[in-house]
PDB file of C-alpha atoms in Angstrom:
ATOM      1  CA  UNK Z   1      -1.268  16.565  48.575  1.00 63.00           C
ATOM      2  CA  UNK Z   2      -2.015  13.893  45.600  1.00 83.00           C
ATOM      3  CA  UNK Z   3      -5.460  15.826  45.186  1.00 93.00           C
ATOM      4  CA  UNK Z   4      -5.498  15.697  40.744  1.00 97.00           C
ATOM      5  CA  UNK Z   5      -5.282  19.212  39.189  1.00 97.00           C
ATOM      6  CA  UNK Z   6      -7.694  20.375  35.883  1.00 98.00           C
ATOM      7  CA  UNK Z   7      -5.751  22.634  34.071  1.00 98.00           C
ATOM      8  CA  UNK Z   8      -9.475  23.751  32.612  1.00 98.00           C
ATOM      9  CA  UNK Z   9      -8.427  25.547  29.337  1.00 97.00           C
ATOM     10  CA  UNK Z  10     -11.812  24.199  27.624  1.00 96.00           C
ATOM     11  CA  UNK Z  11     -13.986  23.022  30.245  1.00 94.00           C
ATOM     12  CA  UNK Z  12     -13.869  19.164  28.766  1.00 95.00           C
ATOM     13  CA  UNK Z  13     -13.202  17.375  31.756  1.00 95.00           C
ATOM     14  CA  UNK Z  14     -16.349  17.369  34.198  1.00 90.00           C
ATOM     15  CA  UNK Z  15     -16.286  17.357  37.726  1.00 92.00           C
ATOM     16  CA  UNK Z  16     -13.719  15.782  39.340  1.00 94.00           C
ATOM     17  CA  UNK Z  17     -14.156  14.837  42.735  1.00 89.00           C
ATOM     18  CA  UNK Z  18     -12.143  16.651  45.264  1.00 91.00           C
ATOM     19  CA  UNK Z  19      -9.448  18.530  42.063  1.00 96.00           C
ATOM     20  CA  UNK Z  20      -7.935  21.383  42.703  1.00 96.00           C
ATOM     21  CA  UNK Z  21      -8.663  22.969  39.384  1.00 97.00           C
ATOM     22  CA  UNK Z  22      -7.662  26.208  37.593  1.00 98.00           C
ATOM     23  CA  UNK Z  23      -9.398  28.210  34.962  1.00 98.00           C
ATOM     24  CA  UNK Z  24      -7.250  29.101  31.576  1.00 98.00           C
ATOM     25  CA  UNK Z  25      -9.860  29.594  29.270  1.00 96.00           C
ATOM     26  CA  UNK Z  26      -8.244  33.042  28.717  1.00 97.00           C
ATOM     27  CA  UNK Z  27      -5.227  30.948  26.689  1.00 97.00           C
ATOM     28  CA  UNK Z  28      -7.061  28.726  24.690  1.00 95.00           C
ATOM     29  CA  UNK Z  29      -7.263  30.525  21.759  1.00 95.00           C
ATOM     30  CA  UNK Z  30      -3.346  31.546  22.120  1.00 95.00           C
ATOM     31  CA  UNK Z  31      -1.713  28.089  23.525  1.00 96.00           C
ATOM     32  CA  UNK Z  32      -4.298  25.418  21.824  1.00 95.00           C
ATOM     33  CA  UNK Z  33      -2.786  23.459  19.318  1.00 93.00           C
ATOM     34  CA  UNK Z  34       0.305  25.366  19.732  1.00 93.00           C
ATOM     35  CA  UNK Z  35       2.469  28.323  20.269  1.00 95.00           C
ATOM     36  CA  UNK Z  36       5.136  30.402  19.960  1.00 96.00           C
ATOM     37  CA  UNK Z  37       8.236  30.005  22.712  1.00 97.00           C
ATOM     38  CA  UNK Z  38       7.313  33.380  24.087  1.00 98.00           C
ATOM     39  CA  UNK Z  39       3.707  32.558  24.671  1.00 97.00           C
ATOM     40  CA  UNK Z  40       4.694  29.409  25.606  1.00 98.00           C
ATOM     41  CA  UNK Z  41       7.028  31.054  28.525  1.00 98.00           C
ATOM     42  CA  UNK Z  42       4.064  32.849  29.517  1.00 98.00           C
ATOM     43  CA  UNK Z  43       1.763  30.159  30.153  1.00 98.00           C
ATOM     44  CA  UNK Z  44       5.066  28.384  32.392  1.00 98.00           C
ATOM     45  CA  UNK Z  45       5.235  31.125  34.733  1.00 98.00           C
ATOM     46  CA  UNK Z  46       1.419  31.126  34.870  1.00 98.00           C
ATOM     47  CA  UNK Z  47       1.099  27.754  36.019  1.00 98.00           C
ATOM     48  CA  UNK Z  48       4.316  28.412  38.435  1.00 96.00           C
ATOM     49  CA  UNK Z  49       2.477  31.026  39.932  1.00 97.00           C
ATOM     50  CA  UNK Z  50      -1.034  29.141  40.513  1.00 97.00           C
ATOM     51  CA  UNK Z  51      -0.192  25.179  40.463  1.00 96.00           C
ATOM     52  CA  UNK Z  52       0.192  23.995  44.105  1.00 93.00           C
ATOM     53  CA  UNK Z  53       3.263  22.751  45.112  1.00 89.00           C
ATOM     54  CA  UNK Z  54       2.374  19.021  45.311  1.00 90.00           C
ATOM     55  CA  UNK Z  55      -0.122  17.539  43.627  1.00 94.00           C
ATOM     56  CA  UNK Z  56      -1.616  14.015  42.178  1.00 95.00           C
ATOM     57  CA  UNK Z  57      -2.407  13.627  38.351  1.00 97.00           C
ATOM     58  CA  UNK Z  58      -3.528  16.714  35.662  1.00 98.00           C
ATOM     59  CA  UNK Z  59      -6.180  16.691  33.459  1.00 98.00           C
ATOM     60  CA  UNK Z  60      -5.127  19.086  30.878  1.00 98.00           C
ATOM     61  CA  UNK Z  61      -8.130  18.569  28.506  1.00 97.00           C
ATOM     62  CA  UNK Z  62      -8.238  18.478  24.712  1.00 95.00           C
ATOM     63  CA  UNK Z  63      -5.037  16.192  23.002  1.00 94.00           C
ATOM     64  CA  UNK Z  64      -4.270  19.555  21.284  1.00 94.00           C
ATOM     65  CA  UNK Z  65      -2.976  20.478  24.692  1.00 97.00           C
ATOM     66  CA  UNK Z  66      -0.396  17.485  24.807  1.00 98.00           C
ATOM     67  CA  UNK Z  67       2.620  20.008  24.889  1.00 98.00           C
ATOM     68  CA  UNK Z  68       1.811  21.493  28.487  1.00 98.00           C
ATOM     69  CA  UNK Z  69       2.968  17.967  29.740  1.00 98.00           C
ATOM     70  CA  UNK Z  70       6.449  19.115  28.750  1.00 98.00           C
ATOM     71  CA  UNK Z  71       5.981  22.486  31.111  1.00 98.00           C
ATOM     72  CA  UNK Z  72       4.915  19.816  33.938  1.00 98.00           C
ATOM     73  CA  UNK Z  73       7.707  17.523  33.171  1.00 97.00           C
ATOM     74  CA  UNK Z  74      10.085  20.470  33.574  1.00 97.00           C
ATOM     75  CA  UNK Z  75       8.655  20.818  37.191  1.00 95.00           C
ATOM     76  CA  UNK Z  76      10.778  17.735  38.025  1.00 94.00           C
ATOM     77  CA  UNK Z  77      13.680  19.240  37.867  1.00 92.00           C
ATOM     78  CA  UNK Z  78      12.935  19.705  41.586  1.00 85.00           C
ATOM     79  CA  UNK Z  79      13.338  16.223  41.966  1.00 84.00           C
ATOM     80  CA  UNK Z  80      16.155  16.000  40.365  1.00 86.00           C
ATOM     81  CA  UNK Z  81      17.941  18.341  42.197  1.00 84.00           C
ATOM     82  CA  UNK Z  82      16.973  16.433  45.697  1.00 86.00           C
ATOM     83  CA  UNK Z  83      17.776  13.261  44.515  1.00 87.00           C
ATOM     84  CA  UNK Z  84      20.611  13.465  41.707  1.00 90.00           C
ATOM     85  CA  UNK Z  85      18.407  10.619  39.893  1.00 92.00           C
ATOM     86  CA  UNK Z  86      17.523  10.868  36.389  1.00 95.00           C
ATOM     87  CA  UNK Z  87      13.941  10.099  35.543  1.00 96.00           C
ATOM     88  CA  UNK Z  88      11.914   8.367  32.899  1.00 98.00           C
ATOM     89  CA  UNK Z  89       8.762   9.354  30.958  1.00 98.00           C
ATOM     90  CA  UNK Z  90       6.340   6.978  29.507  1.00 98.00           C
ATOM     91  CA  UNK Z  91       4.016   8.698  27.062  1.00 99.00           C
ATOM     92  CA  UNK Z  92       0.866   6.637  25.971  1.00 98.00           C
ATOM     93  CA  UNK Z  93      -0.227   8.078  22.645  1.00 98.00           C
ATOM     94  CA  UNK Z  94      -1.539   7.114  18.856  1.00 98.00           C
ATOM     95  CA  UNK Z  95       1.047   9.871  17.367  1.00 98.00           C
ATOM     96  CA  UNK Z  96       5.126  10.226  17.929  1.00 98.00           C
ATOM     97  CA  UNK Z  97       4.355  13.685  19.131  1.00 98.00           C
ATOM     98  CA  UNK Z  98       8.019  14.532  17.879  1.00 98.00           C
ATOM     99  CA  UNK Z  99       7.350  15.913  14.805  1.00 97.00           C
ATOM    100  CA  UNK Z 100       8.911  19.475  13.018  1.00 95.00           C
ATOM    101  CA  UNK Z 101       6.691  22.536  13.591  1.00 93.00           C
ATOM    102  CA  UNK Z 102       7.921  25.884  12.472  1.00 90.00           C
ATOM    103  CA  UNK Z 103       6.224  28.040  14.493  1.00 90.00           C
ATOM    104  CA  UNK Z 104       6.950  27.502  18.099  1.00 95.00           C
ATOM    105  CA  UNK Z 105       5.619  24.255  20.011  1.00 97.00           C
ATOM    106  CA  UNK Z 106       1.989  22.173  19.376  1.00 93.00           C
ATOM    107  CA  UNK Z 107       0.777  19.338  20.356  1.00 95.00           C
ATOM    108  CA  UNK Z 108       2.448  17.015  18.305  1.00 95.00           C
ATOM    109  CA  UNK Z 109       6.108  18.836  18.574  1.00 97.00           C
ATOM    110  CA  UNK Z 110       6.940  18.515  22.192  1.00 98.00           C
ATOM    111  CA  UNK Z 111       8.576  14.980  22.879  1.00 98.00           C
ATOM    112  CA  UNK Z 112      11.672  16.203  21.434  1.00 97.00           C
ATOM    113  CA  UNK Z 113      12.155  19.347  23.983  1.00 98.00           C
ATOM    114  CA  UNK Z 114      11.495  16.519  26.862  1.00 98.00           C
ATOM    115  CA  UNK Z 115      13.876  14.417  25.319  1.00 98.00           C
ATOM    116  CA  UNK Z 116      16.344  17.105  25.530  1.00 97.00           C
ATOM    117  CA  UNK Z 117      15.703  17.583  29.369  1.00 97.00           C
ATOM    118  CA  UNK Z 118      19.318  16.889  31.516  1.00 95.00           C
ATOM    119  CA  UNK Z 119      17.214  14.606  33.887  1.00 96.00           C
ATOM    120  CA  UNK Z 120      15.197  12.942  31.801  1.00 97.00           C
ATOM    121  CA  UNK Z 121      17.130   9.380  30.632  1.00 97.00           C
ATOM    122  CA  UNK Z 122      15.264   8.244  28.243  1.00 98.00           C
ATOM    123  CA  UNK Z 123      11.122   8.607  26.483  1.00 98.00           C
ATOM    124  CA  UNK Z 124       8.916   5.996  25.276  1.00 98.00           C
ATOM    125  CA  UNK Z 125       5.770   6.304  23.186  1.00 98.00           C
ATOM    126  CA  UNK Z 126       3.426   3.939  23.470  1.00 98.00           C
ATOM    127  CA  UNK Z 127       0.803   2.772  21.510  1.00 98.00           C
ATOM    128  CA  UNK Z 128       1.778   4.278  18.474  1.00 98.00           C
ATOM    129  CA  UNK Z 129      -0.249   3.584  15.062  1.00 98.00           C
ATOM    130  CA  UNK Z 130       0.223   6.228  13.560  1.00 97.00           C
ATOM    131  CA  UNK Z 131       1.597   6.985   9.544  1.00 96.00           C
ATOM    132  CA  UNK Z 132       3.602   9.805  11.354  1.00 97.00           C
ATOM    133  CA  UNK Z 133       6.472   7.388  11.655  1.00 98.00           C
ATOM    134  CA  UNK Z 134       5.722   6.001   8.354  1.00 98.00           C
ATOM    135  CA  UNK Z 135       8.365   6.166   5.283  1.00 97.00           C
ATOM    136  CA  UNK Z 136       6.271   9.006   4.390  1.00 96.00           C
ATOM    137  CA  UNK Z 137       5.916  11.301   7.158  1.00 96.00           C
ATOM    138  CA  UNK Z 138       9.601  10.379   8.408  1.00 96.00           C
ATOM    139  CA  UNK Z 139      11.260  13.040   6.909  1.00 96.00           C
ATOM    140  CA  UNK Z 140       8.577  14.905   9.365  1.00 96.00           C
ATOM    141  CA  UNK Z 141      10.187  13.078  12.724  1.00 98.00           C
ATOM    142  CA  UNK Z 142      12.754  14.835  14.310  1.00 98.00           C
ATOM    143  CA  UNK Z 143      15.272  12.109  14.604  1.00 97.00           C
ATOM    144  CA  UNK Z 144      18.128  13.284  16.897  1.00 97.00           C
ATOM    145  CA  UNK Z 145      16.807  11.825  19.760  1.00 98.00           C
ATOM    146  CA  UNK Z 146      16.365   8.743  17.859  1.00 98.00           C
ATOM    147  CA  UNK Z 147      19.782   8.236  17.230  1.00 98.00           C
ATOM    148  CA  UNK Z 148      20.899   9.692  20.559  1.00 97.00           C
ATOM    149  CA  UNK Z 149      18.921   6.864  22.234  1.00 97.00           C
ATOM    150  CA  UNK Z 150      16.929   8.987  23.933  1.00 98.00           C
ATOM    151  CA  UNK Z 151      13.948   7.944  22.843  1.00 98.00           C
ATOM    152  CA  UNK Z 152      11.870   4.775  21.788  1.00 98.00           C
ATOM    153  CA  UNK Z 153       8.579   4.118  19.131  1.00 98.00           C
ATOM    154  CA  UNK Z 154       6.607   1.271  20.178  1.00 98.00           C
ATOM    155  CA  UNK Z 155       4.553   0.819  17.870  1.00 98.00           C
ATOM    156  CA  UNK Z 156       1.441  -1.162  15.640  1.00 98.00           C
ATOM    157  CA  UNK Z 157       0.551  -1.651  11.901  1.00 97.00           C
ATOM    158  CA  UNK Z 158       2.689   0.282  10.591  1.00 97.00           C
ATOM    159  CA  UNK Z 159       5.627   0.195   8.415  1.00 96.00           C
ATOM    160  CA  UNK Z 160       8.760   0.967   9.736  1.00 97.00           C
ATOM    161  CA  UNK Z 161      11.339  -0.660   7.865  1.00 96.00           C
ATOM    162  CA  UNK Z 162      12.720   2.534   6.599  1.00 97.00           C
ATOM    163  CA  UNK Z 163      14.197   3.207   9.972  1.00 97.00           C
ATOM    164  CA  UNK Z 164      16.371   0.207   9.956  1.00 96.00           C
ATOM    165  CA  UNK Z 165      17.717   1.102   6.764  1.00 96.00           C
ATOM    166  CA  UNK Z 166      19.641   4.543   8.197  1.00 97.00           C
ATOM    167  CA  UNK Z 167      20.104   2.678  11.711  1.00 97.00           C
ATOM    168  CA  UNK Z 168      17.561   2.916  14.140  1.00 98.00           C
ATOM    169  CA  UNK Z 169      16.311  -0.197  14.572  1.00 95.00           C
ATOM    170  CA  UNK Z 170      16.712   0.245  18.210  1.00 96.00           C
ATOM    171  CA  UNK Z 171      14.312   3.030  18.561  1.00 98.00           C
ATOM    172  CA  UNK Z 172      11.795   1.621  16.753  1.00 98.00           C
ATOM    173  CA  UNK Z 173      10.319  -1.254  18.429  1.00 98.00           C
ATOM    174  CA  UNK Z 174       7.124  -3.024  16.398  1.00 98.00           C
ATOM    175  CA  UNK Z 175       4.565  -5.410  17.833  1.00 98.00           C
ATOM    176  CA  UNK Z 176       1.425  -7.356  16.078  1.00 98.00           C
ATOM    177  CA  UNK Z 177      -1.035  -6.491  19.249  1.00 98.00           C
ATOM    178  CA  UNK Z 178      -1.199  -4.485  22.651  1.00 98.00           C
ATOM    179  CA  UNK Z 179      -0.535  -6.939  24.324  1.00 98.00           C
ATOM    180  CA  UNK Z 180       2.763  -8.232  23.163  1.00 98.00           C
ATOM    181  CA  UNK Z 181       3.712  -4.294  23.274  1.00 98.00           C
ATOM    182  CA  UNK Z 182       2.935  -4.597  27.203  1.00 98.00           C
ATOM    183  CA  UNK Z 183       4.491  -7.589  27.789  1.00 98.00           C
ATOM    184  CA  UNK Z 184       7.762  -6.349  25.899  1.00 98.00           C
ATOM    185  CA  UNK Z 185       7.510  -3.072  27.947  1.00 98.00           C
ATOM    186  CA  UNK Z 186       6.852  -4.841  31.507  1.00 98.00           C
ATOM    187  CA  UNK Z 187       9.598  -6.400  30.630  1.00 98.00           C
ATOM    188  CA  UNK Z 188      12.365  -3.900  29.910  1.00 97.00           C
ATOM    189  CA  UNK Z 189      10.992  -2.098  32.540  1.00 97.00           C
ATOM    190  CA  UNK Z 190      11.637  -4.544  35.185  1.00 95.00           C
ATOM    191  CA  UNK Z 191      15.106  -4.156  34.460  1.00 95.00           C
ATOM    192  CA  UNK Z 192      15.363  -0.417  35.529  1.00 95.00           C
ATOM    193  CA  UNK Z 193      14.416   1.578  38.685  1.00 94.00           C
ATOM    194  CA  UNK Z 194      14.650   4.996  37.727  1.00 96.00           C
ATOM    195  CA  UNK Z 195      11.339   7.168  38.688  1.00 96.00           C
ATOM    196  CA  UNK Z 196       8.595   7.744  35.591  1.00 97.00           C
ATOM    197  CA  UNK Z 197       6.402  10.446  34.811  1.00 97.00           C
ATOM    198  CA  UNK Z 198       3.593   9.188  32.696  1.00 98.00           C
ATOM    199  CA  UNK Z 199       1.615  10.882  30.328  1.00 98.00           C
ATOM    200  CA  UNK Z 200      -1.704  10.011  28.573  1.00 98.00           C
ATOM    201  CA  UNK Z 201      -3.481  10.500  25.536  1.00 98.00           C
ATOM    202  CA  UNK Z 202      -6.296   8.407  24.800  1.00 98.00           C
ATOM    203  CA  UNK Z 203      -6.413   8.646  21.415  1.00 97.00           C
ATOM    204  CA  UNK Z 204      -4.402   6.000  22.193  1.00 98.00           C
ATOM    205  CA  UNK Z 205      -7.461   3.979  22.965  1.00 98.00           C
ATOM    206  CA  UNK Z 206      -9.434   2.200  20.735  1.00 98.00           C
ATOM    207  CA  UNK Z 207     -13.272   3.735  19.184  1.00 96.00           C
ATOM    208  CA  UNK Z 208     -14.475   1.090  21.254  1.00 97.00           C
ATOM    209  CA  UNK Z 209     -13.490   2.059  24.643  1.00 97.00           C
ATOM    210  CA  UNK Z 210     -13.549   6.434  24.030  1.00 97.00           C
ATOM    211  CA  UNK Z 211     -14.201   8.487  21.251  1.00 93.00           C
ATOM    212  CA  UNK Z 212     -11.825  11.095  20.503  1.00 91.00           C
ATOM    213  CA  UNK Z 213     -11.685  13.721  17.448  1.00 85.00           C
ATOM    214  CA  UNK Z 214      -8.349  12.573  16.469  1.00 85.00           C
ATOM    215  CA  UNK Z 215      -7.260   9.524  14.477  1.00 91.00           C
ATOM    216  CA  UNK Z 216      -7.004   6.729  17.055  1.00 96.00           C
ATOM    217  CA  UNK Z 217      -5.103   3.424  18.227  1.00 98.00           C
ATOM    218  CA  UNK Z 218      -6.159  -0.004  19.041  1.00 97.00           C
ATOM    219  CA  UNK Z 219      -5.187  -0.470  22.556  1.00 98.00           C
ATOM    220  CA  UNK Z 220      -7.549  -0.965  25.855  1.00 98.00           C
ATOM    221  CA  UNK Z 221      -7.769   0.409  29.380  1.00 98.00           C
ATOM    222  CA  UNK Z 222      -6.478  -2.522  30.237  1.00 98.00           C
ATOM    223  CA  UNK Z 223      -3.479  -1.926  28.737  1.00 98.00           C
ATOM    224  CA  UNK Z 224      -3.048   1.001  30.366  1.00 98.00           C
ATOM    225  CA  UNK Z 225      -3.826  -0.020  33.600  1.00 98.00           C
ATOM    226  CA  UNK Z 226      -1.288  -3.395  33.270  1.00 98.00           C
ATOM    227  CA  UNK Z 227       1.582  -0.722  32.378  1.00 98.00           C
ATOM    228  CA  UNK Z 228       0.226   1.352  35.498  1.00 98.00           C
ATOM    229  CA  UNK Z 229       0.345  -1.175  38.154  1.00 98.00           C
ATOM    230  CA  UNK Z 230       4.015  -2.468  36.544  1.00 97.00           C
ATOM    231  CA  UNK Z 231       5.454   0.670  37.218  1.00 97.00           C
ATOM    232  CA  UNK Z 232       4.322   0.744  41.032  1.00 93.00           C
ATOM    233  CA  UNK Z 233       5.557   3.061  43.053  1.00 90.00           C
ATOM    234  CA  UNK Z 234       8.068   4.157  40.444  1.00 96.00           C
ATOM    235  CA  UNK Z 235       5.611   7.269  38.816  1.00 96.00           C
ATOM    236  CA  UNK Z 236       6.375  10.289  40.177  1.00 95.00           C
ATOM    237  CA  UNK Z 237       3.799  12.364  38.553  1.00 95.00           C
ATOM    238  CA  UNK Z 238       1.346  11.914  35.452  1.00 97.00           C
ATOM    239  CA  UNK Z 239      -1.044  13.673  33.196  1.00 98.00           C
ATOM    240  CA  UNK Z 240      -3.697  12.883  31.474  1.00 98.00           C
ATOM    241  CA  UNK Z 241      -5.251  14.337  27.782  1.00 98.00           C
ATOM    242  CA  UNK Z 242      -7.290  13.121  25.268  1.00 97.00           C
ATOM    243  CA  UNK Z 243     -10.512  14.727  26.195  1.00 97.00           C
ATOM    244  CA  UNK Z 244     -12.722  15.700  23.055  1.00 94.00           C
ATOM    245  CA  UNK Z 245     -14.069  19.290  22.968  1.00 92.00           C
ATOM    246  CA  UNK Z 246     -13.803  22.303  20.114  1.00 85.00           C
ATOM    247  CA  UNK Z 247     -13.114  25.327  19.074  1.00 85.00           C
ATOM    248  CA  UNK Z 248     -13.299  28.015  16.408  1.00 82.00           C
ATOM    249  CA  UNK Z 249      -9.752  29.225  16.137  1.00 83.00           C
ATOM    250  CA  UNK Z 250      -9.522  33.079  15.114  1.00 87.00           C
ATOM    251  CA  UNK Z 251      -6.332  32.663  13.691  1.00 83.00           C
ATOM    252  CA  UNK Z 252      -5.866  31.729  10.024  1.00 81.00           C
ATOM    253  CA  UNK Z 253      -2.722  29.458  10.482  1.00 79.00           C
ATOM    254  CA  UNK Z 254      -4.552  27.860  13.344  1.00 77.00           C
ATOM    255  CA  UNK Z 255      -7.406  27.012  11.122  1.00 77.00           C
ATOM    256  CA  UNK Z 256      -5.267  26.194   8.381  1.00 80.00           C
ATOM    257  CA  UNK Z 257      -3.325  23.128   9.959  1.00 73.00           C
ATOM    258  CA  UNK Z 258      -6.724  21.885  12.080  1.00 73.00           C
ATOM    259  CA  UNK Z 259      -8.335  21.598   8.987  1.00 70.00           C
ATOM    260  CA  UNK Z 260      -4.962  19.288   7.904  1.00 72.00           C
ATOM    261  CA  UNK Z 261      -5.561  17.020  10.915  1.00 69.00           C
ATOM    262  CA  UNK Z 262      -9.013  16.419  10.053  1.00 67.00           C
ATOM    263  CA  UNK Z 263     -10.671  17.718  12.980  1.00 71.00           C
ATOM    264  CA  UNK Z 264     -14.757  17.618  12.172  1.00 72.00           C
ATOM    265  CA  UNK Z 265     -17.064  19.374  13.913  1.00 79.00           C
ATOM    266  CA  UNK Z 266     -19.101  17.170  16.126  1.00 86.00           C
ATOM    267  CA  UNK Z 267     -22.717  17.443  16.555  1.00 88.00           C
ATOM    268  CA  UNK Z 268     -23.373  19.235  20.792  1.00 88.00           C
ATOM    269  CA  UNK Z 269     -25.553  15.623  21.689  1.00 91.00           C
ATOM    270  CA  UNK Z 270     -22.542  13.883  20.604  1.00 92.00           C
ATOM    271  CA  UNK Z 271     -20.004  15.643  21.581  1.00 92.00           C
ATOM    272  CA  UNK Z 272     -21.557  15.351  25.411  1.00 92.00           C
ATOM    273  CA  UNK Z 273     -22.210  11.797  25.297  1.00 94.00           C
ATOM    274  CA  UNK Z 274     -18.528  11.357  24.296  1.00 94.00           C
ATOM    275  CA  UNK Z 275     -17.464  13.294  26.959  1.00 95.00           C
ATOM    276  CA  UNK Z 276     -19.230  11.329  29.149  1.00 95.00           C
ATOM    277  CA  UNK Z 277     -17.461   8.017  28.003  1.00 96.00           C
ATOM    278  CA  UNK Z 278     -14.229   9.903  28.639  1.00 97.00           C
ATOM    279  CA  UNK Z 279     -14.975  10.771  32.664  1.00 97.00           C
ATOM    280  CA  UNK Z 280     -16.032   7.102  33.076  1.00 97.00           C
ATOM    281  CA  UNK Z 281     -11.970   6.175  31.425  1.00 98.00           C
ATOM    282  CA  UNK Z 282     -10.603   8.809  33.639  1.00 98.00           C
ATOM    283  CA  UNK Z 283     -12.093   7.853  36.941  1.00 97.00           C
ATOM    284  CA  UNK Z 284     -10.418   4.910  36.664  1.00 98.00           C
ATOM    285  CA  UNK Z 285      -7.437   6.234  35.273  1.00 98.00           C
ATOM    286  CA  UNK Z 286      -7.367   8.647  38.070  1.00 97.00           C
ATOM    287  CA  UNK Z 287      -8.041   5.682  40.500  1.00 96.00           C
ATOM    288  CA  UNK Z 288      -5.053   3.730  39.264  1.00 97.00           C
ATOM    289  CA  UNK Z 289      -2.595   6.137  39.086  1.00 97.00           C
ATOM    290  CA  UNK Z 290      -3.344   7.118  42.899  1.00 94.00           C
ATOM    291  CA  UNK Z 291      -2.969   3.859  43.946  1.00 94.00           C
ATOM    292  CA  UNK Z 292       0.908   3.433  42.287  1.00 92.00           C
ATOM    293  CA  UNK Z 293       1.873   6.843  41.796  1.00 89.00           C
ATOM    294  CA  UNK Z 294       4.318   9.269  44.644  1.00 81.00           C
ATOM    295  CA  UNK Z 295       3.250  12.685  44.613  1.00 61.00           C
ATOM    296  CA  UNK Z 296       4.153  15.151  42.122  1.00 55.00           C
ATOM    297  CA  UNK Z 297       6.412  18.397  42.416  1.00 53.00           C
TER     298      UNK Z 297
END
């Protein structure tokens, strides 16, 4: 029952001992990167329909799939309705992943929709180094569940001053290194006991430890692993994304806002000896999060 699931929409992650895992290369070119809400709706009663009813952590492939984990979060509404207890979710990630997007849901929209969720008490983002919440791009954040205290930027090297100017110091929470982010998190953490759902993307990770096609962050497995084995016995289900592959989108838009983000093609030798760093991370990714995780709904 805590078997991991591949949701294998572009055959990035490799063999997984013992996954269950299910084929959706039909949807990549319509759900990667992002969607519209009716497509989006599809793809949920899809994965209703073939996702077992308990399993351990998903492998959902490519970062620019980062928006399923809100379809899986929304699974825990089962939980919810056993237990009356609110949950957490703990997102480890380079970008806010809350930003505006016009035409539906991507990969960098969806921590707002989870933030909305009735059982979900509060989001954190870890990790992030990101401009995105830069005085620049913050126009670009949707910031209601900023000031709703609903969710929480912890964040590296970048300039956030701009938020305490309009009053959200509180959501934004800056550190000089990974590891007084951790140590900060541990310890607001200790003071709570709802259930967690993590979620990660390891563009989160330093160039050092995975290479992924998107800008990255500074932090270590390590790091990771530390938050992991804080949260013991408190996750109630997890994902992990990040995995480097590509594709040639048919769709204009599609091409359009890839070619924004700054996604290069990557030569086939290299692209297979990244992948290969990236089972390596999520071996022991998977190993940890067996180890301190429940089982999922």
């Amino acid at each position: 029952m805590n078997k991991p699931v591949i949701l294998d929409f572009d055959h990035s992650t490799g063999i997984i001992t013992d996954a269950f895992r299910i084929e959706l290369g039909q949807w990549q070119e319509a759900i990667r990167f992002g969607c519209s809400q009716a497509k989006f709706k599809q793809l949920q009663a899809e994965l209703a329909r073939q996702l077992p009813e308990y399993y351990g952590t998903a492998l959902i492939g490519s970062g620019d799939y980062h928006h399923i984990s809100l379809l899986l979060i929304k699974r825990l509404q089962q939980y919810f309705c056993t237990t009356n207890k609110p949950i957490q979710v703990v997102i480890f990630d380079n970008h806010p992943d809350n930003m505006r997007y016009l035409f539906g849901i991507h990969c960098g929209s969806w921590v707002s929709y989870v933030a909305q969720l009735p059982f979900v008490s509060h989001v954190h983002v870890l990790g992030i180094t990101s401009n995105d919440i830069g005085l620049t791009h913050s126009w670009e954040n949707r910031l209601a569940p900023l000031f709703q205290g609903k969710l929480t930027y912890w964040c590296m090297d970048v300039q956030v001053n701009w938020a305490k100017k309009i009053g959200l110091q509180q959501a934004f929470r800056a550190f000089a290194s990974p590891e007084e982010l951790v140590s900060a998190f541990i310890q607001v953490q200790q003071q709570i006991s709802e259930s967690v759902y993590v979620s990660i993307d390891k563009d989160v990770l330093g160039k050092d430890v995975v290479q992924t096609n998107w800008d990255q962050g500074r932090m270590q497995l390590e790091h990771l692993l530390t938050v992991i084995a804080a949260l013991d016995q408190r996750i109630i289900g997890s994902d992990i994304t990040g995995e480097v592959s590509q594709w040639q989108y048919t769709s204009l838009l599609k091409r359009l806002l890839s070619a924004v983000d700054k996604q290069e093609p990557i030569p086939a030798a290299t692209l297979a000896a990244w992948q290969q760093q990236h089972h390596a991370v999520n071996q022991q990714l998977l190993s940890a999060l067996a180890q301190h995780q429940q089982m999922t709904f």
